[in-house]
Each structure stands twice: as structure tokens, then as C-alpha cells.
Coordinates of C-alpha atoms in Angstrom, one line a residue:
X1 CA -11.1 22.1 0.2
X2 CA -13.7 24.0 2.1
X3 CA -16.7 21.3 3.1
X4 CA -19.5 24.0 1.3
X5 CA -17.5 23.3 -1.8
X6 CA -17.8 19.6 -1.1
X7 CA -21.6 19.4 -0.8
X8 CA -22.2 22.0 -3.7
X9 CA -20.4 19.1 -6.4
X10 CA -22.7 16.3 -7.5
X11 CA -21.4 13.1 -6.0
X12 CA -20.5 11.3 -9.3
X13 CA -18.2 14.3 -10.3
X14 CA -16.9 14.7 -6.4
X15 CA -15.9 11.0 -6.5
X16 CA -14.6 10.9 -9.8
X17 CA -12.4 13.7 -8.6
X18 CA -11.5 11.5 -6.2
X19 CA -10.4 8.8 -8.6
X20 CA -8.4 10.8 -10.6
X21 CA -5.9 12.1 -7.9
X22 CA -5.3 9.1 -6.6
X23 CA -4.6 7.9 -9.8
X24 CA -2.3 10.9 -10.5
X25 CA -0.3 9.2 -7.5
X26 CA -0.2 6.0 -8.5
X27 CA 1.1 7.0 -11.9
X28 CA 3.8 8.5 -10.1
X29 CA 4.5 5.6 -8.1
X30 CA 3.3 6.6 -5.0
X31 CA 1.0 3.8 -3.8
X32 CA 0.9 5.1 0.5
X33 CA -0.3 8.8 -1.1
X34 CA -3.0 7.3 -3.3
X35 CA -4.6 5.4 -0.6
X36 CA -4.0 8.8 1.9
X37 CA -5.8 11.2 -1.1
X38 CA -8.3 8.3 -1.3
X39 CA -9.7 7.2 1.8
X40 CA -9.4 10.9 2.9
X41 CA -10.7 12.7 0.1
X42 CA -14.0 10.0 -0.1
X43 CA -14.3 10.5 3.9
X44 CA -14.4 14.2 3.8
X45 CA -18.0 13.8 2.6
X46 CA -20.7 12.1 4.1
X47 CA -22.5 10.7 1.0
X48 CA -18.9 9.3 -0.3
X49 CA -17.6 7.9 2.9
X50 CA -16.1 4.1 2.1
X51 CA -17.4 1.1 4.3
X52 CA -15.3 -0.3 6.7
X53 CA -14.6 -3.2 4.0
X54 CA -13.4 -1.3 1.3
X55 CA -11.0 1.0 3.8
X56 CA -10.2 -2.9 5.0
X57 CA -8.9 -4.4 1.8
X58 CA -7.1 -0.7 0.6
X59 CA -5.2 -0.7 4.0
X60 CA -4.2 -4.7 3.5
X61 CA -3.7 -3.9 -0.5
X62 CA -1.4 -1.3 0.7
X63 CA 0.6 -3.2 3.1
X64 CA 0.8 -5.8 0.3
X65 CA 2.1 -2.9 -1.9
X66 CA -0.3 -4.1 -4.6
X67 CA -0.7 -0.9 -6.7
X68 CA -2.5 -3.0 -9.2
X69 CA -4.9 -4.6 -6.6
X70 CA -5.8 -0.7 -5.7
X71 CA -5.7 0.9 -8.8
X72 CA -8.6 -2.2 -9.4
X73 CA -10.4 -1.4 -6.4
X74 CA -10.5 2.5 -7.0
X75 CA -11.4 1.9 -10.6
X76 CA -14.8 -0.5 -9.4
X77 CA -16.0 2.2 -6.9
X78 CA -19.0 4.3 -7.7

């Protein structure tokens, strides 16, 4: 997505866009591309970009394969 399209979105729709694609992911299954269109997506803008923390426990939620821990985490984010 071009970055002028990125800033032009208010930040509550831009991360709830977020949210739902990684959620389309996760419905599918796919836990390692829900946590790639995540962190990615949120870090493409500066106003969105996840603390060190957060990206933290999704990488260690990943690598527990805990689709449930993530979809939790994703779901508390604002």
C-alpha cells in the first residue's frame, strides 16, 4: 500500500484494518502469516508501530504456536 494512503486513514480504522487481516489468517490457520501481516502492517506507520514488548511476546506466542494467545493479544491492541 502506498505510505500517502497510509497517513491519509485515521489510525483507529488503519489499525483495525490491521486486525482484521490478520485475523483473516488466523481463521485460515495460518498463525506465521498473521503475525507477518501484523507486525508489518502496524510498522509500516509511525503512529501504529508496536513496542518492543508487544513484537516480544507475538514472536515468543508464535514460536509457541499459540494462535489463541495471539488472536488475544491482537484483539487487546488499540
Amino acid at each position: 500500500m502506498e505510505r500517502s494512503l497510509l497517513v491519509e486513514m485515521a489510525r483507529d480504522e488503519y489499525v483495525e484494518r490491521c486486525k482484521q487481516r490478520a485475523f483473516d489468517h488466523l481463521d485460515r490457520g495460518d498463525l506465521k502469516n498473521a503475525v507477518a501481516s501484523f507486525v508489518g502492517n502496524m510498522n509500516a506507520r509511525p503512529d501504529c508501530e508496536l513496542p518492543f514488548h508487544l513484537a516480544a511476546l507475538g514472536a515468543l506466542l508464535l514460536t509457541a504456536n499459540d494462535a489463541f494467545g495471539w488472536k488475544m493479544l491482537i484483539e487487546g491492541l488499540r
